[in-house]
mmCIF file of C-alpha atoms and ligand atoms in Angstrom:
data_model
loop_
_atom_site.group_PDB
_atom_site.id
_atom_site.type_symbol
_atom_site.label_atom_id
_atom_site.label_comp_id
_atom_site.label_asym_id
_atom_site.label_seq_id
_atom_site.Cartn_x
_atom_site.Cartn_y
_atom_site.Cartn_z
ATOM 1 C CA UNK L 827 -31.596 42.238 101.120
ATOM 2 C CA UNK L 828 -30.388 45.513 100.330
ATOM 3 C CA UNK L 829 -29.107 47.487 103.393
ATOM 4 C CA UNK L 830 -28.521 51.664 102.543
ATOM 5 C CA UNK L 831 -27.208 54.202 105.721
ATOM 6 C CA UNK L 832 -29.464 57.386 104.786
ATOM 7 C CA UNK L 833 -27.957 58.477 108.571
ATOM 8 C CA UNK L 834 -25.539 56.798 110.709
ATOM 9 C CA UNK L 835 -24.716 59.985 113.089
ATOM 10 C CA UNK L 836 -26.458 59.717 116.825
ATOM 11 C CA UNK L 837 -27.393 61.892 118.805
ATOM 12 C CA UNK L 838 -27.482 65.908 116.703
ATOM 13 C CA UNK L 839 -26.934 66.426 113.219
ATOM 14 C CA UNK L 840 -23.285 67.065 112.780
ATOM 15 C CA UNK L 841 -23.013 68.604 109.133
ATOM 16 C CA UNK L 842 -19.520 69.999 108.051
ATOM 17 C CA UNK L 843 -16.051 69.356 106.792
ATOM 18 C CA UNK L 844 -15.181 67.129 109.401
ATOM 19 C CA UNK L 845 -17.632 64.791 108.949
ATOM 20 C CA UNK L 846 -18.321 64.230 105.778
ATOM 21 C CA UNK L 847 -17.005 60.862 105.123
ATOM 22 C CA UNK L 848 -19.038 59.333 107.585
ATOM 23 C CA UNK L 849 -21.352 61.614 107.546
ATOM 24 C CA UNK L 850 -23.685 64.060 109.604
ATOM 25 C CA UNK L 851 -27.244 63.186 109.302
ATOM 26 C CA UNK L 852 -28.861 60.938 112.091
ATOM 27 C CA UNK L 853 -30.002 57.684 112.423
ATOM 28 C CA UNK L 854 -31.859 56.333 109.107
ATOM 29 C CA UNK L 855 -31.544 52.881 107.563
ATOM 30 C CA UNK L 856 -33.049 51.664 104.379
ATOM 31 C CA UNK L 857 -33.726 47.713 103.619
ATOM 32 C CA UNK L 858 -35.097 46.516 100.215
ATOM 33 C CA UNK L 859 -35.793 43.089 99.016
ATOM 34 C CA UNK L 860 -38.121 42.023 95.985
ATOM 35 C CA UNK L 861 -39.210 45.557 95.913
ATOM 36 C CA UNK L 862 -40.244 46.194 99.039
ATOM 37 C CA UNK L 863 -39.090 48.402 101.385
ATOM 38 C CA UNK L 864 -38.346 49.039 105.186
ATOM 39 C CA UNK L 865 -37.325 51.951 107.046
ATOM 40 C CA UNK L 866 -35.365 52.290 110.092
ATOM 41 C CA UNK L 867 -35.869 55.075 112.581
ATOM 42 C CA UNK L 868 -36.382 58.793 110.779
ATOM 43 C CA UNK L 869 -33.688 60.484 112.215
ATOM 44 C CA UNK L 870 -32.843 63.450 109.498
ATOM 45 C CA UNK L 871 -30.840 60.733 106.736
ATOM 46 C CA UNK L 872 -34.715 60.188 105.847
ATOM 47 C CA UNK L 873 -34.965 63.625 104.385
ATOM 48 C CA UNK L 874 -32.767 62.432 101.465
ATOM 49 C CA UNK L 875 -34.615 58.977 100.838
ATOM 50 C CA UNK L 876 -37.611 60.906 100.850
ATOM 51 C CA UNK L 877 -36.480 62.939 97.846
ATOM 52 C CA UNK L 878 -35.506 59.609 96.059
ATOM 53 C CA UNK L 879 -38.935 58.303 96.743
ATOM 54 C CA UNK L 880 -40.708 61.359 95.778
ATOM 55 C CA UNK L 881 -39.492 60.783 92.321
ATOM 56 C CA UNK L 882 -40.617 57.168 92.005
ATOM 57 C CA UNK L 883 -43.937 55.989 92.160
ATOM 58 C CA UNK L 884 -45.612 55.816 95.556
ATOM 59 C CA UNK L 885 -45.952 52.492 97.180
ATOM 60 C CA UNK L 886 -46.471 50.793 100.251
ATOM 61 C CA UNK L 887 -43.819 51.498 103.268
ATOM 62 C CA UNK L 888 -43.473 49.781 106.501
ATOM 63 C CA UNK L 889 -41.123 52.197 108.948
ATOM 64 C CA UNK L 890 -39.994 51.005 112.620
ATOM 65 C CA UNK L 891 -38.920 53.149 115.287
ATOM 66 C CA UNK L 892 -36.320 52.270 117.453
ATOM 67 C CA UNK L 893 -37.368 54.652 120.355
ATOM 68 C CA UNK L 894 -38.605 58.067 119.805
ATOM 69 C CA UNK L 895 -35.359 60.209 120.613
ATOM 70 C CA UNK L 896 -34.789 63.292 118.150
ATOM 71 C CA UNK L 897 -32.117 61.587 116.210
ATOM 72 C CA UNK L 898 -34.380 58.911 115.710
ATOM 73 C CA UNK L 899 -37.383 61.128 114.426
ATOM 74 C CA UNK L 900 -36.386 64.809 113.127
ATOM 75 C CA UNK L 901 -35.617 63.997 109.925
ATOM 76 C CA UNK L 902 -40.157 63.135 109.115
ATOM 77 C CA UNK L 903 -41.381 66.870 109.342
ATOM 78 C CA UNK L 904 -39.313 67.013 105.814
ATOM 79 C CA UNK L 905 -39.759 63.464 104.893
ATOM 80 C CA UNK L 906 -41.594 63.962 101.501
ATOM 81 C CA UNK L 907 -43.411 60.915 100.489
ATOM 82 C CA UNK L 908 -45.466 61.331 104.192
ATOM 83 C CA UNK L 909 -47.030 64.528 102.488
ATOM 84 C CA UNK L 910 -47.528 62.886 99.120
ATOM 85 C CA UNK L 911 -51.173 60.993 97.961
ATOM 86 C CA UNK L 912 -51.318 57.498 97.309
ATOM 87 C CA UNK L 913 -48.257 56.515 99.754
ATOM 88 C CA UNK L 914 -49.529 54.495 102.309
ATOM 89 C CA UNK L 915 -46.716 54.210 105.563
ATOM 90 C CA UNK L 916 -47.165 51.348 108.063
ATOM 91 C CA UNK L 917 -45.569 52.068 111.015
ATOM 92 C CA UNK L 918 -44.921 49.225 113.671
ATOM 93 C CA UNK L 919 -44.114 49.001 117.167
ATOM 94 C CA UNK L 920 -43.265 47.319 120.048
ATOM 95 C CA UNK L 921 -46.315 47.271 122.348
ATOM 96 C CA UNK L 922 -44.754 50.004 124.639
ATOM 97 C CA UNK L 923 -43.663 51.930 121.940
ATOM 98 C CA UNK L 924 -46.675 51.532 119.794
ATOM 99 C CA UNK L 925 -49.343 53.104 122.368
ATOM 100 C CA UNK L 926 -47.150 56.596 122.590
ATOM 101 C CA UNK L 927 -45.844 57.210 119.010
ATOM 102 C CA UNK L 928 -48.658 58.539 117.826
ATOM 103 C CA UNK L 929 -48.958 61.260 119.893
ATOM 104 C CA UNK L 930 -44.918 61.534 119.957
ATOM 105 C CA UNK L 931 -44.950 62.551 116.356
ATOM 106 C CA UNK L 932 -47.774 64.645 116.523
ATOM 107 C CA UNK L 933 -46.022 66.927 119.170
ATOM 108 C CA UNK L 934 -43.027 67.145 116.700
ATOM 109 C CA UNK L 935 -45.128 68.943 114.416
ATOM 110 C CA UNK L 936 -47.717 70.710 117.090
ATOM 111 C CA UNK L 937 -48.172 74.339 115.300
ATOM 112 C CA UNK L 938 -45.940 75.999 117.675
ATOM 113 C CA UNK L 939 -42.856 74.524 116.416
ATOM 114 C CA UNK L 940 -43.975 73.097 112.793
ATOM 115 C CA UNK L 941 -46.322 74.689 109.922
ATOM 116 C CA UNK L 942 -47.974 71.634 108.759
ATOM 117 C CA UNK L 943 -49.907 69.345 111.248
ATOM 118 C CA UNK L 944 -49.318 65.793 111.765
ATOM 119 C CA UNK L 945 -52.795 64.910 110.974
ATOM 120 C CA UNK L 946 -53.108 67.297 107.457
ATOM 121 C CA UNK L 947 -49.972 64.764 106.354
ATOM 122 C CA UNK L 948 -50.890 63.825 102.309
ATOM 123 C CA UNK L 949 -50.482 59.772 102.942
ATOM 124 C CA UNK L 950 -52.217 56.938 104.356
ATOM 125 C CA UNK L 951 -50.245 56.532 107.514
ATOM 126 C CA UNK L 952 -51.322 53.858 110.112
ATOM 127 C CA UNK L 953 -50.183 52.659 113.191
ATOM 128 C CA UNK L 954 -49.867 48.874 114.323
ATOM 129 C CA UNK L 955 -48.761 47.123 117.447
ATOM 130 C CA UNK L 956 -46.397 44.300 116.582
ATOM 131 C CA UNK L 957 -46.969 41.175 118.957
ATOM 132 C CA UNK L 958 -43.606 39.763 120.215
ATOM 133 C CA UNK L 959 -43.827 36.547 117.897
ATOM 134 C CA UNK L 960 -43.206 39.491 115.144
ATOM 135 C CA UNK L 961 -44.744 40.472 111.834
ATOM 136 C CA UNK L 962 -44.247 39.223 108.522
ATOM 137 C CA UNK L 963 -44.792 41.861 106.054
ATOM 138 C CA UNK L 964 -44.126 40.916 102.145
ATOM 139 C CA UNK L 965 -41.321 39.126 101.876
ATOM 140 C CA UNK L 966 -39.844 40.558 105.302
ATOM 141 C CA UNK L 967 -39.734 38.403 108.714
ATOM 142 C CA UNK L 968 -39.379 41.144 111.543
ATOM 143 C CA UNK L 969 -39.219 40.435 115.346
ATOM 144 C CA UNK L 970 -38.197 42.705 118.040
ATOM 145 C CA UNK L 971 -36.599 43.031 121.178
ATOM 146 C CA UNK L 972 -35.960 45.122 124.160
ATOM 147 C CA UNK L 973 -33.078 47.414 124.456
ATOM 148 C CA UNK L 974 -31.387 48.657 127.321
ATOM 149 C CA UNK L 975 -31.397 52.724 127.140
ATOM 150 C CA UNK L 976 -33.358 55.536 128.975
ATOM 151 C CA UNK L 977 -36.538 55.297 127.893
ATOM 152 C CA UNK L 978 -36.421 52.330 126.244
ATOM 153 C CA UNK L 979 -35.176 51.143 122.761
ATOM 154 C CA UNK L 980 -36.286 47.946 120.775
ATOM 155 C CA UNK L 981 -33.884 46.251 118.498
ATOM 156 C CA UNK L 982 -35.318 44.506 115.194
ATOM 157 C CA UNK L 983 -34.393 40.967 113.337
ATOM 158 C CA UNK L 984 -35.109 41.099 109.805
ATOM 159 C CA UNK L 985 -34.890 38.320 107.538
ATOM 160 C CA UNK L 986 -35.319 37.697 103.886
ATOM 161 C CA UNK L 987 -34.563 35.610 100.686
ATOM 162 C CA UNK L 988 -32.407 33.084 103.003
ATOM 163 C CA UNK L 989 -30.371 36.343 105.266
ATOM 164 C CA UNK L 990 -30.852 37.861 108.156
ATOM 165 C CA UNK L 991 -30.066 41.497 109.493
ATOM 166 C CA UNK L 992 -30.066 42.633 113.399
ATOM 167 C CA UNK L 993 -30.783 46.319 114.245
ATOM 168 C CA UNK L 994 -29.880 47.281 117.346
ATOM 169 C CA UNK L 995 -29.252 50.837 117.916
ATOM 170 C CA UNK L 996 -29.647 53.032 121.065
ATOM 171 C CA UNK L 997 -28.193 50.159 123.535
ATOM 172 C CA UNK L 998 -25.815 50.174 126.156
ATOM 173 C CA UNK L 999 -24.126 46.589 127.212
ATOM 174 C CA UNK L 1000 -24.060 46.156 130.518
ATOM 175 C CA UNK L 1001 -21.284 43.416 131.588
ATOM 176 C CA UNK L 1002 -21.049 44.265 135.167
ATOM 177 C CA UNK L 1003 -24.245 43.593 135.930
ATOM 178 C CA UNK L 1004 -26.252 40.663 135.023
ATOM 179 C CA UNK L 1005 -24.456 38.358 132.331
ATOM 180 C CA UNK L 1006 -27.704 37.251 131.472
ATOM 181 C CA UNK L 1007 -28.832 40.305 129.839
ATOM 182 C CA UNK L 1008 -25.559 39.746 127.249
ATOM 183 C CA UNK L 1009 -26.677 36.434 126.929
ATOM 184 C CA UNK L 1010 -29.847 37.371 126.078
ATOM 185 C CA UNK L 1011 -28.922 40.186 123.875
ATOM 186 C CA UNK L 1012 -26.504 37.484 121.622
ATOM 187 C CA UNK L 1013 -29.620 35.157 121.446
ATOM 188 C CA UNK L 1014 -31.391 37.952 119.118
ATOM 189 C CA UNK L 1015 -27.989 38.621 117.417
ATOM 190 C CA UNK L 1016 -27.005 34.570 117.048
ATOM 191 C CA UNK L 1017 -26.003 33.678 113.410
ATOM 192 C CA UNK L 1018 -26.702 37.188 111.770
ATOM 193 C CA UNK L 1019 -25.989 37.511 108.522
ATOM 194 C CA UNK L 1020 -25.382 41.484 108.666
ATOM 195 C CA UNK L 1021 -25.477 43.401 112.357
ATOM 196 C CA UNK L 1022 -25.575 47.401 112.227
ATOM 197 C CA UNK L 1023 -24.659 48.336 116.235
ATOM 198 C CA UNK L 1024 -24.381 51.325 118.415
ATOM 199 C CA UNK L 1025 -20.746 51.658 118.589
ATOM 200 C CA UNK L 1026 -20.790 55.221 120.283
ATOM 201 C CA UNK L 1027 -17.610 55.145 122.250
ATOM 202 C CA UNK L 1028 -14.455 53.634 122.441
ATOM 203 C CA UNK L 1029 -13.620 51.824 125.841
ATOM 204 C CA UNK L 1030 -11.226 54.738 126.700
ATOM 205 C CA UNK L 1031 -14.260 57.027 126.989
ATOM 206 C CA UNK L 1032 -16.419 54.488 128.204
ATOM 207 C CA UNK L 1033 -16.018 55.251 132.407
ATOM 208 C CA UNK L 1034 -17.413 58.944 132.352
ATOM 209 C CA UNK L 1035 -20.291 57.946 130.132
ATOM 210 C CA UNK L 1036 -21.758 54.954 132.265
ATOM 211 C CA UNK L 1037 -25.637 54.838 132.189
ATOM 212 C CA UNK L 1038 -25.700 57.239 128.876
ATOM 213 C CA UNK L 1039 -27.314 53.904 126.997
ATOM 214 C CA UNK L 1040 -24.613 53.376 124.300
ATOM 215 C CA UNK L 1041 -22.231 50.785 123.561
ATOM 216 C CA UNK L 1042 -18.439 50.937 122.899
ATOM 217 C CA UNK L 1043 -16.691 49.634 119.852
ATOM 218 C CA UNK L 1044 -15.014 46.924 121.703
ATOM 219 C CA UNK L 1045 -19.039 46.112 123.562
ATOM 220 C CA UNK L 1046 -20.341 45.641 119.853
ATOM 221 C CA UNK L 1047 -17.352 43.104 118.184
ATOM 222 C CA UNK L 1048 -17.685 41.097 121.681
ATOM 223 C CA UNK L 1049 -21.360 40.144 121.234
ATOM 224 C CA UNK L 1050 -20.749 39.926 116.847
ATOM 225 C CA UNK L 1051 -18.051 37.537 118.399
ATOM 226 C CA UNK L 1052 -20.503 35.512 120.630
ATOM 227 C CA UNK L 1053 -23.163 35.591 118.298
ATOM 228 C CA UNK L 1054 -21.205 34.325 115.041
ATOM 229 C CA UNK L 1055 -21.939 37.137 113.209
ATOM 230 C CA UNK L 1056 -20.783 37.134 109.297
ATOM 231 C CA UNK L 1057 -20.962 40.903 109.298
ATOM 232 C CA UNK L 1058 -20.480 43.706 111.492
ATOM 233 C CA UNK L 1059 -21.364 47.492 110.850
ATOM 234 C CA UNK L 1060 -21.043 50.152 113.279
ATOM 235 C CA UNK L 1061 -23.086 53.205 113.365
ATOM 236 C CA UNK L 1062 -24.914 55.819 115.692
ATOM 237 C CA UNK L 1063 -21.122 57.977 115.773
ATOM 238 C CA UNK L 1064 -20.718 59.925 118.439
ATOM 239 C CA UNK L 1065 -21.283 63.870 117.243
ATOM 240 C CA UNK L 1066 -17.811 64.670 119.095
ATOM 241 C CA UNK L 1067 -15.993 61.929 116.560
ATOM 242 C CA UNK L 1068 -15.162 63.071 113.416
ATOM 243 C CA UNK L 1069 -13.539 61.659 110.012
ATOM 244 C CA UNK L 1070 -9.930 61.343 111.033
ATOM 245 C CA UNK L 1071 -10.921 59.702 114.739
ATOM 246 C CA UNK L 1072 -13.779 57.594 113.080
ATOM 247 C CA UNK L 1073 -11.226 56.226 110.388
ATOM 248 C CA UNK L 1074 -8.872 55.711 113.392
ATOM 249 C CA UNK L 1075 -11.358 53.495 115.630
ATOM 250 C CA UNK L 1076 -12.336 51.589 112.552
ATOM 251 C CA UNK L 1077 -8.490 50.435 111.645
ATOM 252 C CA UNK L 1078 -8.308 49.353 114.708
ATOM 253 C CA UNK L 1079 -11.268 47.226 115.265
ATOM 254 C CA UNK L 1080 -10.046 46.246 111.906
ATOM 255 C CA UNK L 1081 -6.309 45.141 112.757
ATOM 256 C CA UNK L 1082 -7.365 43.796 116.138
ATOM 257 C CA UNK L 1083 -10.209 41.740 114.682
ATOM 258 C CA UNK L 1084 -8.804 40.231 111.603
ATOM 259 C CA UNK L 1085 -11.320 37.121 111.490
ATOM 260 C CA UNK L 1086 -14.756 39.303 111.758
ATOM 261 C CA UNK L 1087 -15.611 41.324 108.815
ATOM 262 C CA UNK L 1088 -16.772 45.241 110.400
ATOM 263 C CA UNK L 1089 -16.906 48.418 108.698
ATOM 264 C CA UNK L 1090 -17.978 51.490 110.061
ATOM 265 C CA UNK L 1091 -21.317 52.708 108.359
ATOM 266 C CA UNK L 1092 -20.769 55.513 106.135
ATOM 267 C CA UNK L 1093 -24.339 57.620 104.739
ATOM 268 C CA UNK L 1094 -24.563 56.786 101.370
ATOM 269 C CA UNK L 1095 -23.120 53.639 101.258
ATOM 270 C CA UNK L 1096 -25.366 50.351 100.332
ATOM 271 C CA UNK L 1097 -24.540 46.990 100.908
ATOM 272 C CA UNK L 1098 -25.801 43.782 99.807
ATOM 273 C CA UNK L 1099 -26.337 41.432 102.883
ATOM 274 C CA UNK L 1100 -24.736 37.869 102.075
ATOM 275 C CA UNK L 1101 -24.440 34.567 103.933
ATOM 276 C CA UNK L 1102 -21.071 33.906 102.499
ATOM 277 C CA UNK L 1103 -17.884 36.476 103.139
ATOM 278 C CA UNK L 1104 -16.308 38.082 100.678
ATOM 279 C CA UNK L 1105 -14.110 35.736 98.908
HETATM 280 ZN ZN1 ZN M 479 -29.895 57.722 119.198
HETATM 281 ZN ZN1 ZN M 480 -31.743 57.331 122.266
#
């Protein structure tokens, strides 16, 4: 599989100077694997995809929503191939999430904040519940779990041609309470080839932003650490970090954590997930 951050900002857009290593567009992931393709959340990275796509011919597109929050959804108002004939988008959910998204996206676009209705959209877009034993579509194995963040938030497991990527964005770890919720959180994650987190903080930030349902840096390598994770990348930046603070946190987590491989996520960037290291 072939893993490319369209958007790995949470929260706003943050476009400028300041940012643009890491970047400033939100939440958007790209998988692709025997040419097929998945989408992750449509925060506003999707806007660029979508003008890739556009110039390539239309095919068949599974997207999956983490949770419906702005950064996870802006970016499909200007998402191009969703007003384009002969693109046909399936979009899966979690039961919960599934029954509401619908109407969710439709509001985004409701003519008092959006020229062009949801429904008047050029595509074939459907919407399908996804049963908790998980889908597979082409050559893709997705399952999904629950999140803990307001609202709700489901992580996804992807596997392909012999790897394995977790998703699992918009979650907050909560190791004073019930150990069995980390437990069952590194159960989803166990043996991941490639896992892209919610690193949002750093612990130093951490105790005034209790409840806010994001994880810290530190949060993220623990459960990579407990689930034997080959691969760590850390995304959803906080839209008060910029370049030189983001570089910062990732040295660190770097130098402290010499025998797990993490990089922060960086839009643009692709990367090829692999069971082995790199030698
Ligand atoms: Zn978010
Ligand atoms: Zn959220």
């Amino acid at each position: 599989m072939r893993v490319k951050f369209w958007g790995t900002r949470g929260s706003i857009p943050t476009p400028g100077r300041t940012t643009e290593k890491y970047g400033g567009n939100t939440s958007c992931v790209e998988v692709t694997h025997g040419g097929r393709r998945v989408i992750l959340d449509g925060g506003t990275g999707i806007r660029e995809l979508g003008i890739r796509m556009a110039g390539e011919e239309p095919s068949e597109v599974v997207i999956l929503f983490s949770h419906c929050h702005w950064d996870h959804i802006q970016g499909l108002p200007f998402f191009v191939p969703f007003f384009k004939k002969g693109f046909r988008f399936r979009i899966a959910a979690p039961p919960h999430l599934s029954r509401r998204i619908k109407a969710i996206l439709g509001k985004q676009m409701a003519s008092e904040v959006f020229p062009v209705d949801f429904a008047d959209l050029g595509s074939d877009i459907s919407f399908k519940e996804m049963p908790a034993s998980g889908v597979k579509v082409g050559p893709f194995r997705i399952r999904h779990f629950a999140l803990n963040h307001p609202g709700g938030s489901a992580g996804y497991r992807i596997e392909a041609g012999g790897t394995s990527l977790v998703y699992a964005t918009d979650h907050e770890f909560a190791p004073q309470d019930d150990p069995r919720t980390f437990d069952a959180f590194v159960r989803h994650l166990k043996g991941a080839h490639l896992y892209i987190a919610d690193g949002q903080y750093v612990e130093k930030e951490y105790a005034e932003r209790h409840g806010w349902g994001h994880s810290t840096v530190e949060h993220v390598v623990a459960a990579a650490k407990a689930a034997r994770v080959l691969r760590l990348a850390v995304t959803h930046h906080d839209p008060m970090h910029d370049d030189p603070a983001l570089t910062g946190f990732e040295h660190d987590a770097m130098k402290q954590h010499p025998g797990l491989e993490i990089f922060f996520a960086r839009e643009g960037i692709a990367v090829e997930v692999r069971d082995t290291l790199r030698p």
